[in-house]
Amino acid sequence: MKNLKVGIIGAGKIVESNHLPALLNIPGISVSWIYDKNNERAKLLSNMYAVNAIPTWQDKLNNVDICLIATPYGVRDPYIRACAALRKCVYIEKPFATTLHEHHQYAELFDPHHIAIGFQRRYYPFMTDIKYIIKNQLFGKLKTININQGYFQIKGGAGFISDAKLSGGGLIIESAIHTLDQILEFTDAESMDVKEVYSLSKEGIDYDTVFTTKINTRDNSLNVQAHISCLQNLDNGLRLEFEKAIIHFQPSPDCNLFVTTHADNKIFQFKSVSNYYEQAGSVNASFVLFWQDFISAINSHMPNRTNAFASLLITDWIEQLYHKINKPAA
């Protein structure tokens, strides 16, 4: 098996805390260099992880097999197109795109097995459990999903998250996108339609949003009701209402699923059916599994679990939401 060389563009927290620890502990892969427009930031990670920091990236791109693009959404285009021109594999952090048109444009630049998108939370153990419960109808059909994600944490001032052109939007695209993606994944959704959206937003940044979405699967349709906020504390978590029971949990890698039955109103903890060795029991473990799958996909010429085609629906959901959030008042 060929040893794959990785170049990293972007030296933010996710690279520091998640990507580099994963990459430096996976056999068959090595990190050749790291670049950031803030050279001091790249040098800091160079000192932490003994990775070569470079002042410019253009002349170094041809020397790697994979490029990790972990810059803000709004400044990625030149890096993506440069990688495509040299037929490099790319791992692109979310959000990949804010419209389906943009999603298709970028996806068509690469072979399907040469691209991965940063939805590593698909590897959390509860994903396997929820898919199993839904597929086997252990508690009847799934009827409704409720999402609450709310913490009082205004992040203003400097930084890309306060600029919609850089971030792509606000709290939904920066944070809640992972939970929305998990829902599409464990329901095996085929399409969705955003119905109602009530949002407090300014200059393209959403701060507090309540919305309803209808999700369609091959043999079912259900409503997703969500409240995403950074202006108030909410009773956070996911609540899945089935015909015979309700399951509630926090969507974390080590969460427990609690089931309340309609028949006797008893609460019990669902015993996981996940294979420990194929799931991520921690955030960093999800990055390791993600990178291992991507490397395997590159070597086998098979699309990986988060390839561009497998991530179309989350871009569709994001586009519909922000279309309604940013629509001028009548």
Tab-separated table of C-alpha atoms in Angstrom:
chain	number	residue	atom	x	y	z
A	1	MET	CA	0.000	0.000	0.000
A	2	LYS	CA	1.356	3.408	-1.009
A	3	ASN	CA	2.285	5.830	1.749
A	4	LEU	CA	0.046	8.879	1.237
A	5	LYS	CA	1.358	12.370	1.874
A	6	VAL	CA	-0.940	15.066	3.261
A	7	GLY	CA	-0.662	18.830	2.964
A	8	ILE	CA	-2.788	20.974	5.273
A	9	ILE	CA	-4.209	24.373	4.368
A	10	GLY	CA	-5.565	26.080	7.476
A	11	ALA	CA	-4.154	25.930	10.997
A	12	GLY	CA	-7.255	26.484	13.089
A	13	LYS	CA	-8.455	24.739	16.228
A	14	ILE	CA	-9.973	21.742	14.450
A	15	VAL	CA	-6.617	20.992	12.802
A	16	GLU	CA	-4.770	21.504	16.071
A	17	SER	CA	-7.094	19.448	18.270
A	18	ASN	CA	-8.481	16.805	15.900
A	19	HIS	CA	-6.921	16.390	12.468
A	20	LEU	CA	-3.234	16.441	13.371
A	21	PRO	CA	-3.546	14.039	16.340
A	22	ALA	CA	-5.452	11.644	14.063
A	23	LEU	CA	-3.169	11.915	11.041
A	24	LEU	CA	0.031	11.469	13.027
A	25	ASN	CA	-1.238	8.187	14.467
A	26	ILE	CA	-2.468	6.441	11.319
A	27	PRO	CA	-0.106	4.028	9.531
A	28	GLY	CA	0.357	4.632	5.819
A	29	ILE	CA	-0.017	8.393	5.972
A	30	SER	CA	2.328	11.292	6.694
A	31	VAL	CA	1.895	15.051	7.012
A	32	SER	CA	4.283	16.871	4.667
A	33	TRP	CA	3.444	20.483	5.506
A	34	ILE	CA	0.957	22.939	6.942
A	35	TYR	CA	0.087	26.377	5.600
A	36	ASP	CA	-1.948	29.243	7.026
A	37	LYS	CA	-2.152	32.877	5.946
A	38	ASN	CA	-1.257	33.595	9.561
A	39	ASN	CA	2.271	32.207	9.456
A	40	GLU	CA	2.654	32.457	13.221
A	41	ARG	CA	-0.319	30.142	13.671
A	42	ALA	CA	1.211	27.597	11.273
A	43	LYS	CA	4.525	27.845	13.141
A	44	LEU	CA	2.757	27.183	16.437
A	45	LEU	CA	1.311	23.914	15.139
A	46	SER	CA	4.684	23.125	13.587
A	47	ASN	CA	6.290	23.375	17.008
A	48	MET	CA	3.517	21.364	18.656
A	49	TYR	CA	3.520	18.476	16.195
A	50	ALA	CA	6.900	18.648	14.415
A	51	VAL	CA	5.238	19.356	11.080
A	52	ASN	CA	6.864	21.586	8.483
A	53	ALA	CA	5.224	25.053	8.295
A	54	ILE	CA	5.457	26.668	4.858
A	55	PRO	CA	5.027	30.360	3.919
A	56	THR	CA	3.391	29.618	0.522
A	57	TRP	CA	1.427	26.594	-0.658
A	58	GLN	CA	1.229	26.779	-4.474
A	59	ASP	CA	4.642	25.281	-5.188
A	60	LYS	CA	4.217	22.552	-2.565
A	61	LEU	CA	0.812	21.211	-3.612
A	62	ASN	CA	2.220	18.922	-6.287
A	63	ASN	CA	4.292	17.077	-3.674
A	64	VAL	CA	1.314	15.649	-1.742
A	65	ASP	CA	-1.426	13.126	-2.475
A	66	ILE	CA	-4.137	14.613	-0.253
A	67	CYS	CA	-4.889	18.184	0.695
A	68	LEU	CA	-6.852	18.900	3.871
A	69	ILE	CA	-8.662	22.198	3.290
A	70	ALA	CA	-9.663	23.565	6.685
A	71	THR	CA	-10.024	27.259	5.942
A	72	PRO	CA	-13.294	29.213	6.323
A	73	TYR	CA	-15.870	28.398	3.656
A	74	GLY	CA	-15.665	31.795	1.967
A	75	VAL	CA	-11.990	31.591	0.987
A	76	ARG	CA	-11.706	27.964	-0.155
A	77	ASP	CA	-12.385	28.287	-3.863
A	78	PRO	CA	-8.764	28.862	-5.029
A	79	TYR	CA	-7.514	25.917	-2.959
A	80	ILE	CA	-10.243	23.568	-4.209
A	81	ARG	CA	-9.676	24.470	-7.845
A	82	ALA	CA	-5.885	24.200	-7.534
A	83	CYS	CA	-6.251	20.698	-6.075
A	84	ALA	CA	-8.644	19.707	-8.844
A	85	ALA	CA	-6.281	20.977	-11.537
A	86	LEU	CA	-3.508	18.759	-10.147
A	87	ARG	CA	-5.920	15.824	-9.563
A	88	LYS	CA	-5.225	15.778	-5.840
A	89	CYS	CA	-7.493	14.124	-3.305
A	90	VAL	CA	-9.192	16.584	-0.967
A	91	TYR	CA	-10.698	16.451	2.492
A	92	ILE	CA	-12.839	19.570	2.820
A	93	GLU	CA	-14.206	20.707	6.143
A	94	LYS	CA	-17.904	21.510	6.383
A	95	PRO	CA	-19.753	23.382	5.056
A	96	PHE	CA	-18.862	22.071	1.610
A	97	ALA	CA	-21.354	24.290	-0.206
A	98	THR	CA	-24.322	26.531	0.521
A	99	THR	CA	-26.300	25.689	-2.642
A	100	LEU	CA	-26.855	22.539	-4.678
A	101	HIS	CA	-25.503	24.320	-7.757
A	102	GLU	CA	-22.226	25.071	-5.978
A	103	HIS	CA	-22.120	21.537	-4.538
A	104	HIS	CA	-22.382	19.971	-8.003
A	105	GLN	CA	-19.822	22.388	-9.453
A	106	TYR	CA	-17.183	21.383	-6.929
A	107	ALA	CA	-18.063	17.681	-6.918
A	108	GLU	CA	-17.664	17.444	-10.692
A	109	LEU	CA	-14.059	18.640	-10.423
A	110	PHE	CA	-12.964	15.395	-8.711
A	111	ASP	CA	-13.239	11.657	-9.066
A	112	PRO	CA	-15.836	10.424	-6.515
A	113	HIS	CA	-13.206	8.599	-4.435
A	114	HIS	CA	-10.923	11.664	-4.349
A	115	ILE	CA	-13.142	13.807	-2.144
A	116	ALA	CA	-14.365	13.621	1.450
A	117	ILE	CA	-16.445	16.152	3.383
A	118	GLY	CA	-16.032	16.728	7.113
A	119	PHE	CA	-19.127	14.986	8.478
A	120	GLN	CA	-17.192	12.684	10.772
A	121	ARG	CA	-20.065	12.574	13.277
A	122	ARG	CA	-21.690	9.950	11.074
A	123	TYR	CA	-19.325	7.567	12.863
A	124	TYR	CA	-20.843	8.061	16.326
A	125	PRO	CA	-22.171	4.795	17.844
A	126	PHE	CA	-25.758	5.995	18.294
A	127	MET	CA	-26.026	6.336	14.506
A	128	THR	CA	-25.868	2.553	14.123
A	129	ASP	CA	-28.340	2.058	16.981
A	130	ILE	CA	-30.918	4.513	15.669
A	131	LYS	CA	-30.664	3.124	12.132
A	132	TYR	CA	-31.218	-0.370	13.552
A	133	ILE	CA	-34.238	0.735	15.578
A	134	ILE	CA	-35.827	2.499	12.599
A	135	LYS	CA	-35.106	-0.261	10.067
A	136	ASN	CA	-36.487	-3.015	12.293
A	137	GLN	CA	-39.361	-0.883	13.610
A	138	LEU	CA	-38.632	-1.924	17.182
A	139	PHE	CA	-41.013	0.783	18.395
A	140	GLY	CA	-43.120	1.150	15.275
A	141	LYS	CA	-42.608	3.828	12.650
A	142	LEU	CA	-40.774	7.035	13.406
A	143	LYS	CA	-43.235	9.940	13.420
A	144	THR	CA	-41.465	13.101	14.627
A	145	ILE	CA	-37.970	14.312	15.497
A	146	ASN	CA	-37.413	17.266	17.826
A	147	ILE	CA	-34.043	19.050	18.030
A	148	ASN	CA	-33.090	21.553	20.677
A	149	GLN	CA	-29.645	23.124	20.512
A	150	GLY	CA	-29.378	26.270	22.544
A	151	TYR	CA	-26.669	27.799	24.701
A	152	PHE	CA	-26.315	31.451	25.587
A	153	GLN	CA	-22.989	32.172	23.912
A	154	ILE	CA	-22.857	35.256	21.751
A	155	LYS	CA	-19.689	35.171	19.643
A	156	GLY	CA	-19.197	38.591	18.146
A	157	GLY	CA	-16.410	40.867	17.058
A	158	ALA	CA	-13.547	39.558	14.971
A	159	GLY	CA	-13.307	36.169	13.321
A	160	PHE	CA	-14.877	34.422	10.355
A	161	ILE	CA	-17.951	33.280	12.311
A	162	SER	CA	-19.186	36.861	12.498
A	163	ASP	CA	-18.964	37.288	8.702
A	164	ALA	CA	-21.544	35.408	6.636
A	165	LYS	CA	-19.408	35.688	3.504
A	166	LEU	CA	-16.632	33.777	5.259
A	167	SER	CA	-18.696	31.310	7.296
A	168	GLY	CA	-21.607	30.764	4.908
A	169	GLY	CA	-24.137	31.710	7.578
A	170	GLY	CA	-24.560	31.526	11.320
A	171	LEU	CA	-25.226	28.962	14.012
A	172	ILE	CA	-27.021	26.487	11.773
A	173	ILE	CA	-24.264	26.103	9.193
A	174	GLU	CA	-21.433	26.423	11.713
A	175	SER	CA	-22.705	24.011	14.374
A	176	ALA	CA	-26.191	22.506	13.966
A	177	ILE	CA	-25.316	21.253	10.479
A	178	HIS	CA	-23.758	18.164	12.076
A	179	THR	CA	-26.995	17.149	13.821
A	180	LEU	CA	-29.035	17.810	10.686
A	181	ASP	CA	-26.609	15.639	8.729
A	182	GLN	CA	-26.897	12.866	11.325
A	183	ILE	CA	-30.693	12.931	10.999
A	184	LEU	CA	-30.532	12.571	7.230
A	185	GLU	CA	-28.091	9.713	7.645
A	186	PHE	CA	-29.896	7.625	10.276
A	187	THR	CA	-33.332	8.078	8.661
A	188	ASP	CA	-32.002	7.194	5.179
A	189	ALA	CA	-33.751	10.321	3.921
A	190	GLU	CA	-34.370	10.637	0.197
A	191	SER	CA	-35.670	14.219	0.153
A	192	MET	CA	-36.809	17.007	2.430
A	193	ASP	CA	-38.904	20.145	2.302
A	194	VAL	CA	-38.438	23.031	4.724
A	195	LYS	CA	-41.857	24.295	5.743
A	196	GLU	CA	-41.823	27.079	8.325
A	197	VAL	CA	-38.839	29.152	9.476
A	198	TYR	CA	-38.818	31.852	12.140
A	199	SER	CA	-35.374	33.352	12.607
A	200	LEU	CA	-33.639	36.183	14.388
A	201	SER	CA	-30.757	37.022	12.069
A	202	LYS	CA	-28.625	39.946	10.959
A	203	GLU	CA	-26.518	40.320	7.822
A	204	GLY	CA	-26.816	36.634	6.971
A	205	ILE	CA	-25.931	35.364	10.467
A	206	ASP	CA	-28.685	33.372	12.191
A	207	TYR	CA	-28.753	33.635	16.000
A	208	ASP	CA	-32.065	32.039	16.987
A	209	THR	CA	-34.122	29.939	14.582
A	210	VAL	CA	-37.198	27.731	14.877
A	211	PHE	CA	-38.037	25.641	11.829
A	212	THR	CA	-40.068	22.658	10.639
A	213	THR	CA	-38.986	20.263	7.880
A	214	LYS	CA	-40.744	17.326	6.269
A	215	ILE	CA	-38.383	14.421	5.578
A	216	ASN	CA	-39.270	11.701	3.101
A	217	THR	CA	-37.781	8.212	3.157
A	218	ARG	CA	-38.502	5.227	0.937
A	219	ASP	CA	-41.431	4.061	3.095
A	220	ASN	CA	-42.166	6.908	5.497
A	221	SER	CA	-42.473	10.648	5.952
A	222	LEU	CA	-41.937	12.532	9.194
A	223	ASN	CA	-41.602	16.032	10.576
A	224	VAL	CA	-38.456	17.500	12.080
A	225	GLN	CA	-39.038	20.367	14.497
A	226	ALA	CA	-35.943	22.313	15.503
A	227	HIS	CA	-34.904	25.212	17.703
A	228	ILE	CA	-31.302	26.362	17.230
A	229	SER	CA	-30.133	29.277	19.360
A	230	CYS	CA	-27.143	31.066	20.818
A	231	LEU	CA	-29.362	33.558	22.644
A	232	GLN	CA	-30.958	31.234	25.183
A	233	ASN	CA	-30.376	27.996	27.034
A	234	LEU	CA	-32.641	25.179	25.880
A	235	ASP	CA	-33.408	21.653	27.014
A	236	ASN	CA	-30.820	20.308	24.600
A	237	GLY	CA	-30.889	17.020	22.748
A	238	LEU	CA	-32.768	14.901	20.242
A	239	ARG	CA	-36.232	13.476	20.860
A	240	LEU	CA	-37.502	10.811	18.461
A	241	GLU	CA	-41.185	9.956	18.725
A	242	PHE	CA	-42.152	6.516	17.426
A	243	GLU	CA	-45.578	4.903	17.360
A	244	LYS	CA	-44.876	2.966	20.563
A	245	ALA	CA	-42.148	4.892	22.362
A	246	ILE	CA	-40.029	8.019	22.607
A	247	ILE	CA	-36.220	7.967	22.470
A	248	HIS	CA	-34.265	10.922	23.816
A	249	PHE	CA	-30.513	11.506	23.936
A	250	GLN	CA	-27.666	13.967	23.497
A	251	PRO	CA	-26.021	13.454	20.058
A	252	SER	CA	-22.522	12.901	21.454
A	253	PRO	CA	-20.147	9.998	20.695
A	254	ASP	CA	-20.577	8.443	24.154
A	255	CYS	CA	-24.290	9.133	24.659
A	256	ASN	CA	-26.911	6.720	25.979
A	257	LEU	CA	-30.316	6.229	24.353
A	258	PHE	CA	-33.200	6.454	26.809
A	259	VAL	CA	-36.522	4.908	25.800
A	260	THR	CA	-39.920	5.822	27.269
A	261	THR	CA	-42.642	3.380	26.246
A	262	HIS	CA	-46.158	4.626	25.554
A	263	ALA	CA	-47.794	1.489	26.957
A	264	ASP	CA	-46.555	1.737	30.552
A	265	ASN	CA	-44.543	4.986	30.557
A	266	LYS	CA	-41.436	3.130	31.734
A	267	ILE	CA	-37.954	4.465	30.982
A	268	PHE	CA	-35.064	2.172	30.118
A	269	GLN	CA	-31.645	2.463	28.483
A	270	PHE	CA	-31.306	0.893	25.041
A	271	LYS	CA	-28.544	-1.704	24.822
A	272	SER	CA	-26.258	-0.752	21.961
A	273	VAL	CA	-25.934	-3.010	18.920
A	274	SER	CA	-22.892	-1.078	17.625
A	275	ASN	CA	-19.635	-2.828	16.858
A	276	TYR	CA	-17.126	-1.066	19.087
A	277	TYR	CA	-14.309	-1.398	16.553
A	278	GLU	CA	-16.310	0.252	13.757
A	279	GLN	CA	-17.628	3.193	15.773
A	280	ALA	CA	-16.151	6.243	17.447
A	281	GLY	CA	-16.440	6.401	21.218
A	282	SER	CA	-14.915	9.894	21.291
A	283	VAL	CA	-14.662	12.953	19.065
A	284	ASN	CA	-11.023	12.260	18.173
A	285	ALA	CA	-11.813	8.630	17.424
A	286	SER	CA	-14.325	9.804	14.828
A	287	PHE	CA	-11.552	11.700	13.030
A	288	VAL	CA	-9.329	8.619	13.043
A	289	LEU	CA	-12.091	6.447	11.569
A	290	PHE	CA	-12.944	9.132	9.045
A	291	TRP	CA	-9.339	9.400	7.821
A	292	GLN	CA	-8.911	5.619	7.765
A	293	ASP	CA	-12.031	5.258	5.601
A	294	PHE	CA	-10.906	8.015	3.274
A	295	ILE	CA	-7.488	6.416	2.807
A	296	SER	CA	-9.130	3.045	2.162
A	297	ALA	CA	-11.454	4.659	-0.389
A	298	ILE	CA	-8.547	6.284	-2.210
A	299	ASN	CA	-6.632	3.001	-2.384
A	300	SER	CA	-9.667	0.988	-3.503
A	301	HIS	CA	-11.038	3.653	-5.885
A	302	MET	CA	-14.394	3.477	-4.098
A	303	PRO	CA	-16.355	6.521	-2.820
A	304	ASN	CA	-16.041	7.008	0.920
A	305	ARG	CA	-18.836	7.389	3.459
A	306	THR	CA	-18.946	11.195	3.229
A	307	ASN	CA	-18.249	11.661	-0.464
A	308	ALA	CA	-19.825	14.576	-2.313
A	309	PHE	CA	-22.776	12.573	-3.681
A	310	ALA	CA	-23.550	11.148	-0.229
A	311	SER	CA	-23.697	14.694	1.165
A	312	LEU	CA	-26.071	16.314	-1.329
A	313	LEU	CA	-29.095	16.292	0.974
A	314	ILE	CA	-27.456	18.274	3.752
A	315	THR	CA	-26.537	20.996	1.242
A	316	ASP	CA	-30.144	20.957	0.017
A	317	TRP	CA	-31.401	21.389	3.595
A	318	ILE	CA	-28.943	24.237	4.263
A	319	GLU	CA	-29.885	25.998	1.024
A	320	GLN	CA	-33.613	25.798	1.781
A	321	LEU	CA	-33.138	27.070	5.330
A	322	TYR	CA	-30.997	30.057	4.427
A	323	HIS	CA	-33.229	30.942	1.494
A	324	LYS	CA	-36.083	31.381	3.959
A	325	ILE	CA	-33.929	33.001	6.668
A	326	ASN	CA	-32.520	35.598	4.288
A	327	LYS	CA	-35.704	36.185	2.301
A	328	PRO	CA	-36.705	39.853	2.518
A	329	ALA	CA	-39.827	40.550	4.572
A	330	ALA	CA	-42.918	41.144	2.456
